[in-house]
């Protein structure tokens, strides 16, 4: 079968740089700490531009670096048009952008439009203003139910657990209205029916575009519009979708994936197109696959994450179905596909693939679905992660990488409760440990303070075994994960071709495809050895065995 997109490589000019870009996600607090306060910062990123360049990535995406109390790792923004003083200044940002651009690397920043932080000027003003005021209209305030209004307007749960409504104290000291927060209580949801909110975000997009930002990653892009007509349905009446999917195929959920949200992105697109090249955008939208294309349309954000591979087992049939489907979807929407295995919200894929099927994190333990203990086989996990990543780099579309995966870094499973930071942990005591395990600061050196992350103690504890994954332990070491990524991404840059793929073999054991220029990728998902096609083996994710491809390994052949 031939999955194709009509866009030819000639179209991949400057305006289309994002279509098949390798994008490296930086979680700024945990990347590199230049001032030694234990928190990664902008100058730290600038100091590592040569490292980023050595990876042959096309762009970096920065998770939020805006002023924030870090109630949700920066996804609680106090001021959308500034840099957190803990991380640097706007001048530092400009210096970083210049250094990245000089190294041929584009810059994508995160925009968090569904909610601000509770320290945002607008929210403070809303709290200080009376019920019904224009200041309250920028957020979603409602009277409580019950005689004294002391029951929340609905029984909805927030994404991080606990109620989705928080009661405020009115300026006169009396218990007052409630505001909606789909995430933590420090993240009040904006009212996107309010033109003031819309205008302010257009201003923010122009602010960063004017500073040379090349693209935007849009946080929970599918949540902005809400139908809060009363009576609000009870949570038992709210439609529930499958794993990791918010919303419904018909767009009728009161706050996830409503059709009206695309009017917002049509306005944003006009702003993106004011620039040369047009600014790019990618939607984080955990929606039903059939509705993803709406976010990715050229009249909207242009591209949308698909998290399908990230949610799949290391399984040939699942991979094949997902790849075929997503390429077809991307072709139909005019976007290119996206691929991702790891990010700051999920267990690192080198660990995930080392768990037996159905294994996951439950409280402080790795458990199987049924509750019995699950052991992580880190070596198997890494071998599969390397094979999966090499396969991903050969696929048509954009590959999104998460800092540390190029080191083969494992999830840190055993952070003590007193060190945890994720609101998902605090709102689900004893049930969820949250996402801190993939956010531990990177090890740059096997020795030295904070493994070279910075002079101070890292803000999340780094385990002793990080030494073995350090950049300097892998630099120039043949076969290391770092060198595998470097080599693969460099080859990828030279091999990129039309956004097409033809399956040569796709069964339970092997996925073998070829791109229009003859670039072949073969992955062995089975247990025996696999014969490779005739040609030159450019690179493989692990050693070959007598010229054959061992289990859990990918090779590229030209
Ligand atoms: C998605 C982000 O990736 C996640 O880290 C954050 O907690 C939520 N959106 C809320 O902003």
XYZ file of C-alpha atoms and ligand atoms in Angstrom:
569
model
C 0.000 0.000 0.000
C 1.225 3.434 -0.794
C 0.535 6.201 1.710
C 1.207 9.473 0.062
C 0.880 13.163 0.469
C 0.816 15.364 -2.588
C 3.425 17.714 -1.224
C 6.668 17.231 -3.114
C 10.074 17.878 -1.665
C 10.362 21.024 -3.766
C 7.518 22.411 -1.730
C 9.571 21.952 1.408
C 10.993 25.405 1.039
C 11.457 27.872 3.820
C 7.709 28.229 4.399
C 7.381 24.481 4.856
C 10.387 23.928 7.098
C 8.164 22.283 9.718
C 6.742 19.558 7.464
C 9.527 17.074 8.071
C 11.421 18.765 10.851
C 13.155 16.987 13.701
C 12.019 19.043 16.677
C 13.775 18.721 20.037
C 11.693 19.560 23.095
C 13.481 21.416 25.859
C 11.936 21.487 29.294
C 13.792 24.643 30.346
C 13.874 24.080 34.108
C 15.603 20.751 33.618
C 17.922 21.300 30.674
C 20.950 23.311 31.849
C 21.424 25.636 34.806
C 23.828 28.497 34.074
C 23.470 30.421 37.344
C 23.721 27.490 39.738
C 20.377 27.956 41.494
C 19.287 24.407 40.734
C 16.779 25.458 38.083
C 17.583 25.305 34.385
C 17.541 28.676 32.635
C 17.702 30.478 29.302
C 21.432 31.144 29.481
C 21.863 27.436 30.135
C 20.099 26.703 26.846
C 22.263 29.238 25.004
C 25.393 27.638 26.419
C 24.290 24.310 24.951
C 23.554 25.482 21.412
C 26.682 23.701 20.111
C 25.318 20.480 21.609
C 21.935 21.053 19.964
C 23.672 21.719 16.681
C 25.600 18.465 17.023
C 22.263 16.636 17.057
C 21.280 17.890 13.574
C 17.832 18.841 14.770
C 15.854 21.425 12.820
C 14.079 23.169 15.668
C 13.780 23.327 19.409
C 10.456 23.625 21.158
C 10.667 25.282 24.555
C 8.120 24.298 27.170
C 6.922 27.414 29.059
C 9.605 29.786 30.338
C 7.188 32.574 31.313
C 6.859 34.049 34.814
C 5.144 31.377 36.890
C 4.903 30.008 40.399
C 5.481 26.584 38.798
C 2.290 25.152 40.235
C 2.191 23.100 37.019
C 5.772 23.267 35.830
C 5.239 26.602 34.073
C 1.946 25.678 32.386
C 0.520 28.191 34.845
C 1.516 31.477 33.211
C 1.569 34.800 35.081
C 2.565 36.933 32.107
C 2.535 35.689 28.521
C 4.913 38.308 27.201
C 7.860 37.965 29.519
C 10.518 35.562 30.766
C 10.423 34.140 34.280
C 13.069 36.074 36.260
C 14.130 32.713 37.725
C 15.014 31.660 34.161
C 16.394 34.924 32.790
C 15.313 38.046 30.951
C 13.905 38.993 27.573
C 17.442 39.998 26.600
C 18.604 36.468 27.453
C 15.776 35.134 25.324
C 16.842 37.282 22.364
C 20.419 36.148 22.788
C 19.294 32.506 22.821
C 17.110 33.008 19.712
C 20.031 34.603 17.883
C 22.387 31.789 18.852
C 19.898 29.122 17.776
C 19.234 30.820 14.468
C 22.950 31.241 13.839
C 23.258 27.475 14.342
C 20.492 26.897 11.791
C 17.944 25.862 14.434
C 14.386 27.219 14.477
C 12.630 28.172 17.681
C 9.158 27.021 18.714
C 7.579 28.242 21.950
C 4.691 26.900 23.984
C 1.478 28.940 24.173
C -0.917 28.108 27.007
C -4.264 29.641 26.019
C -6.785 27.574 27.974
C -5.843 28.958 31.360
C -3.539 31.471 32.976
C -2.071 31.179 36.433
C -3.920 32.511 39.432
C -1.153 35.130 39.728
C -1.925 36.649 36.311
C -2.806 40.370 36.564
C -6.219 39.667 35.062
C -7.055 36.998 37.596
C -5.968 39.199 40.487
C -8.155 41.937 39.062
C -11.049 39.494 38.754
C -10.741 38.538 42.412
C -10.618 42.176 43.465
C -13.636 43.114 41.319
C -17.307 42.485 42.011
C -19.436 39.711 40.620
C -20.608 40.494 37.084
C -17.719 42.906 36.445
C -15.804 43.016 33.159
C -12.746 41.699 35.007
C -14.625 38.530 36.036
C -15.821 38.064 32.455
C -12.302 37.189 31.320
C -12.537 33.940 33.296
C -15.367 31.537 34.043
C -17.054 32.516 37.278
C -20.388 31.066 38.412
C -22.498 31.241 41.528
C -22.458 28.097 43.621
C -25.456 25.858 44.078
C -27.386 25.359 47.288
C -28.932 27.912 49.582
C -25.669 29.681 50.371
C -23.938 28.976 47.102
C -21.517 26.743 48.925
C -21.821 23.842 46.500
C -19.802 23.972 43.267
C -21.752 24.834 40.076
C -21.243 21.224 38.939
C -19.574 18.074 40.242
C -16.917 18.029 37.504
C -13.450 16.743 38.260
C -10.315 18.525 37.186
C -7.819 16.699 34.961
C -5.377 16.478 37.845
C -7.994 15.071 40.226
C -10.216 16.861 42.724
C -12.974 19.328 41.849
C -12.820 21.526 38.734
C -14.349 24.505 40.577
C -12.749 26.579 43.319
C -14.576 29.002 45.541
C -13.198 32.490 46.029
C -13.465 34.978 48.844
C -15.155 38.157 47.627
C -13.363 41.509 48.142
C -15.609 42.161 51.174
C -14.387 38.977 52.844
C -17.502 36.862 52.312
C -17.436 33.425 50.633
C -18.141 34.089 47.005
C -18.383 32.756 43.472
C -16.623 29.761 42.005
C -14.237 29.666 39.043
C -13.618 26.827 36.617
C -10.206 25.192 36.345
C -9.976 22.091 34.181
C -6.442 21.607 35.488
C -5.000 22.680 38.877
C -6.758 25.301 40.963
C -3.834 27.624 40.234
C -4.872 27.455 36.536
C -8.185 29.332 36.076
C -9.750 28.784 32.624
C -10.123 31.801 30.358
C -13.474 32.784 28.896
C -12.808 32.560 25.169
C -16.208 34.070 24.373
C -14.683 37.333 25.512
C -13.103 39.344 22.634
C -10.618 40.854 25.074
C -9.146 37.399 25.709
C -8.953 36.741 21.972
C -7.247 40.052 21.243
C -4.736 39.572 23.998
C -3.585 36.247 22.589
C -3.206 37.741 19.116
C -0.970 40.310 20.758
C 1.047 37.542 22.414
C 1.477 35.671 19.125
C 2.722 38.848 17.453
C 4.975 39.661 20.406
C 6.930 36.407 20.072
C 6.748 36.307 16.284
C 8.267 39.792 16.202
C 11.086 38.477 18.396
C 11.900 35.871 15.768
C 10.012 32.880 17.113
C 9.378 30.512 14.202
C 6.481 28.499 15.563
C 4.157 27.698 18.429
C 3.069 24.574 20.263
C -0.480 25.092 21.479
C -1.257 23.616 24.882
C -4.610 21.781 25.235
C -5.687 23.329 21.955
C -8.992 21.471 22.142
C -10.281 22.929 25.412
C -10.698 26.646 24.803
C -14.379 26.852 23.854
C -17.017 25.756 26.324
C -20.739 25.333 26.355
C -21.676 26.140 29.908
C -25.395 26.594 29.392
C -27.269 25.758 32.524
C -28.137 23.434 34.067
C -24.622 22.042 33.784
C -24.651 18.274 33.321
C -23.425 16.107 36.145
C -20.130 14.309 35.595
C -22.034 11.044 35.332
C -23.808 12.489 32.280
C -20.586 13.742 30.681
C -19.628 11.621 27.725
C -16.425 9.662 28.199
C -14.074 8.797 25.365
C -11.385 6.142 25.101
C -7.906 6.167 26.625
C -6.167 9.468 26.347
C -8.897 11.000 24.226
C -10.957 13.987 25.323
C -14.188 14.849 23.620
C -16.569 13.179 21.272
C -16.711 12.473 17.582
C -19.618 14.901 17.159
C -18.069 17.786 19.127
C -20.903 17.837 21.635
C -18.845 17.636 24.831
C -19.306 20.792 26.919
C -15.601 21.624 27.053
C -13.491 19.287 24.961
C -13.031 19.609 21.212
C -15.962 21.848 20.384
C -16.305 22.942 16.766
C -16.217 26.659 17.652
C -12.582 26.371 18.726
C -11.516 26.441 15.089
C -12.773 30.008 14.677
C -10.033 30.993 17.100
C -7.353 29.209 15.122
C -8.556 30.709 11.854
C -7.810 34.124 13.411
C -4.436 32.912 14.591
C -3.599 31.644 11.119
C -4.103 35.163 9.760
C -1.505 36.381 12.240
C 0.920 33.563 11.407
C 0.593 34.441 7.733
C 1.528 38.074 8.369
C 5.100 36.832 8.710
C 7.640 35.569 6.209
C 7.975 32.683 6.421
C 4.572 32.172 8.010
C 4.832 31.110 11.624
C 4.158 27.406 12.155
C 2.001 25.849 14.833
C 1.283 22.416 16.229
C -1.769 21.572 18.295
C -1.668 19.492 21.428
C -5.160 18.064 21.031
C -6.022 14.750 22.646
C -9.062 14.316 20.443
C -10.640 11.484 18.542
C -8.378 10.645 15.579
C -11.201 11.464 13.143
C -11.259 15.062 14.382
C -7.527 15.731 14.545
C -7.332 16.955 10.961
C -9.405 20.016 11.855
C -6.601 21.278 14.065
C -4.001 20.465 11.450
C -5.689 22.201 8.537
C -3.761 24.931 6.663
C -6.548 27.360 7.651
C -5.951 26.464 11.291
C -2.843 25.579 13.232
C -1.327 23.598 10.360
C -0.173 20.557 12.296
C -1.395 18.474 15.244
C 0.328 15.976 17.470
C -0.740 12.403 17.125
C 0.066 10.527 20.295
C -0.921 7.178 18.837
C 2.567 5.673 18.690
C 3.273 6.993 22.155
C 0.272 5.048 23.430
C 1.022 1.869 21.499
C 2.920 -1.204 22.636
C 6.133 -2.108 20.860
C 4.116 -4.149 18.401
C 4.413 -4.361 14.630
C 0.679 -4.586 13.929
C -0.137 -1.592 16.118
C 2.691 0.471 14.626
C 1.698 -0.379 11.088
C -1.966 0.518 11.560
C -1.077 3.777 13.262
C 1.476 4.813 10.667
C -0.787 4.065 7.711
C -3.744 5.818 9.265
C -1.847 8.919 10.273
C -0.167 9.345 6.919
C -3.540 9.122 5.214
C -5.044 11.598 7.670
C -2.198 14.042 7.249
C -2.461 13.809 3.476
C -6.176 14.511 3.641
C -5.752 17.567 5.854
C -2.827 19.044 3.926
C -0.633 18.816 7.013
C 2.313 16.524 7.519
C 2.138 13.838 10.141
C 3.791 14.101 13.536
C 5.446 11.358 15.550
C 6.390 11.306 19.192
C 7.422 8.698 21.746
C 8.359 10.805 24.759
C 7.558 14.193 26.218
C 7.337 15.905 29.605
C 3.955 14.302 30.370
C 4.649 10.604 29.891
C 6.962 7.856 31.098
C 10.135 7.900 29.016
C 9.907 5.359 26.218
C 13.155 3.613 27.188
C 11.346 2.635 30.415
C 7.886 2.115 28.958
C 9.181 -0.474 26.523
C 10.932 -2.286 29.357
C 7.623 -2.931 31.117
C 5.502 -5.991 30.426
C 2.313 -5.188 28.469
C -0.202 -3.564 30.788
C 2.546 -2.381 33.141
C 2.477 1.177 34.433
C 3.097 3.463 37.318
C 0.747 3.210 40.281
C 1.756 5.254 43.295
C 5.373 4.438 44.131
C 5.306 1.132 42.288
C 5.418 -0.339 38.815
C 2.397 -2.589 38.586
C 0.545 -4.657 36.040
C -3.098 -3.870 35.267
C -4.275 -6.488 37.743
C -2.154 -5.008 40.550
C 0.757 -7.456 40.692
C 4.289 -6.004 40.625
C 5.904 -5.343 37.257
C 9.658 -5.256 36.816
C 11.261 -2.815 34.384
C 13.776 -4.444 32.072
C 15.811 -1.304 31.353
C 18.088 -2.995 28.851
C 15.207 -4.329 26.760
C 13.428 -0.987 27.089
C 16.420 0.889 25.730
C 16.976 -1.549 22.884
C 13.354 -1.150 21.799
C 13.410 2.606 22.297
C 16.421 2.895 20.007
C 14.737 0.721 17.390
C 11.505 2.715 17.626
C 13.282 6.066 17.360
C 15.266 4.999 14.318
C 12.033 3.839 12.702
C 10.410 7.184 13.545
C 13.239 9.173 11.983
C 12.617 7.378 8.684
C 8.886 8.164 8.609
C 7.410 10.968 6.490
C 6.485 13.936 8.697
C 7.911 15.663 11.756
C 9.678 13.785 14.510
C 9.336 15.304 17.978
C 12.049 14.320 20.457
C 12.169 14.986 24.155
C 15.366 16.085 25.884
C 17.273 13.129 27.287
C 15.863 10.512 24.960
C 19.003 10.961 22.863
C 20.851 9.696 25.941
C 18.555 6.697 26.301
C 17.559 8.127 29.670
C 15.225 6.064 31.818
C 12.325 7.351 33.895
C 13.282 8.121 37.502
C 10.769 6.000 39.347
C 11.719 6.462 42.954
C 11.564 10.184 43.723
C 10.607 10.547 47.378
C 7.259 12.200 48.046
C 8.839 15.210 49.737
C 10.704 16.070 46.510
C 7.782 15.726 44.123
C 6.426 18.789 42.310
C 3.679 17.655 39.948
C 0.142 18.805 40.824
C -1.084 15.419 39.591
C 0.741 13.950 42.611
C -0.609 16.457 45.130
C -4.179 16.138 43.920
C -4.148 12.306 43.994
C -2.372 11.397 47.211
C -1.260 7.780 47.302
C -2.673 7.056 43.860
C -0.617 8.948 41.297
C 3.023 9.952 41.492
C 2.730 12.294 38.535
C 5.174 13.248 35.839
C 8.308 14.307 37.707
C 10.154 11.126 36.739
C 10.672 12.278 33.153
C 11.511 15.849 34.189
C 14.652 15.210 36.223
C 17.485 17.525 35.094
C 19.761 16.124 32.411
C 23.131 14.568 33.212
C 25.790 16.332 31.157
C 28.842 14.888 32.917
C 29.309 11.597 34.763
C 30.982 13.460 37.606
C 30.755 16.873 39.162
C 27.978 18.909 40.656
C 24.492 17.870 39.577
C 26.089 15.761 36.805
C 27.094 18.955 35.016
C 23.543 20.334 35.014
C 24.697 23.265 37.150
C 26.609 24.248 40.243
C 23.644 23.922 42.598
C 21.573 20.937 43.699
C 19.169 20.068 40.897
C 15.558 21.006 41.635
C 14.510 17.357 41.248
C 16.914 14.746 42.654
C 19.116 12.983 40.103
C 19.835 9.328 40.905
C 23.391 7.942 40.984
C 22.753 5.853 37.867
C 22.383 9.038 35.813
C 26.208 8.998 35.554
C 26.063 6.138 33.069
C 23.780 8.158 30.777
C 25.743 11.420 30.901
C 26.547 13.238 27.684
C 30.291 13.027 28.328
C 30.029 9.283 28.940
C 28.508 8.849 25.468
C 30.246 11.534 23.464
C 32.194 9.961 20.597
C 31.507 6.498 21.991
C 30.576 4.288 19.034
C 27.251 2.597 19.605
C 26.148 4.961 22.371
C 22.581 6.198 22.147
C 23.816 9.762 21.749
C 25.968 8.843 18.758
C 23.117 6.793 17.288
C 20.808 9.816 17.423
C 23.469 12.131 16.009
C 24.281 9.853 13.133
C 20.647 9.028 12.366
C 19.515 12.640 12.414
C 22.378 13.679 10.179
C 21.557 10.944 7.668
C 17.884 11.876 7.902
C 18.683 15.437 6.938
C 20.348 14.250 3.752
C 17.849 11.507 2.974
C 14.602 13.451 3.355
C 12.385 12.952 0.370
C 8.719 13.241 -0.627
C 6.245 12.534 2.152
C 5.539 9.015 1.006
C 6.158 5.524 2.189
C 5.577 2.124 0.603
C 5.370 -0.988 2.734
C 7.664 -3.774 1.599
C 6.844 -6.127 4.448
C 4.425 -5.554 7.268
C 3.561 -8.574 9.367
C 3.694 -9.470 13.047
C 7.472 -9.688 13.075
C 8.761 -7.096 10.644
C 7.990 -3.591 9.430
C 9.913 -2.758 6.299
C 9.164 0.349 4.269
C 10.818 2.336 1.555
C 10.717 6.055 0.829
C 10.579 7.353 -2.779
C 14.354 7.810 -2.997
C 15.096 4.216 -2.015
C 15.688 4.884 1.688
C 14.571 1.715 3.476
C 13.886 1.089 7.127
C 13.496 -2.413 8.552
C 12.474 -3.112 12.150
C 12.466 -6.514 13.758
C 9.625 -6.711 16.291
C 9.853 -10.494 16.505
C 12.297 -12.819 18.234
C 14.304 -14.451 15.413
C 16.915 -13.014 13.074
C 15.683 -11.200 9.965
C 17.365 -11.173 6.577
C 18.083 -7.633 5.362
C 17.415 -6.479 1.807
C 20.318 -6.085 -0.579
C 22.032 -2.717 -0.227
C 24.247 -0.705 2.042
C 23.383 -0.797 5.727
C 23.725 2.853 6.678
C 22.989 2.550 10.348
C 21.357 0.179 12.792
C 19.974 0.729 16.269
C 22.018 -2.198 17.591
C 24.682 -4.580 16.307
C 23.751 -6.915 13.476
C 24.247 -10.641 13.930
C 26.084 -12.227 11.024
C 24.670 -9.541 8.722
C 21.127 -10.227 9.946
C 18.814 -8.020 11.958
C 18.319 -9.205 15.555
C 15.125 -8.798 17.585
C 14.175 -5.281 18.733
C 16.445 -3.620 16.203
C 16.009 -1.258 13.231
C 18.350 -0.790 10.279
C 18.367 1.663 7.378
C 19.406 0.410 3.988
C 20.038 2.410 0.818
C -0.547 19.835 28.649
C 0.873 19.987 29.084
O 1.697 19.224 28.246
C 0.921 19.549 30.525
O 2.238 19.470 30.996
C 0.105 20.510 31.343
O 0.046 20.041 32.677
C -1.321 20.623 30.815
N -1.372 20.738 29.389
C -2.020 21.837 31.397
O -1.483 23.008 30.867
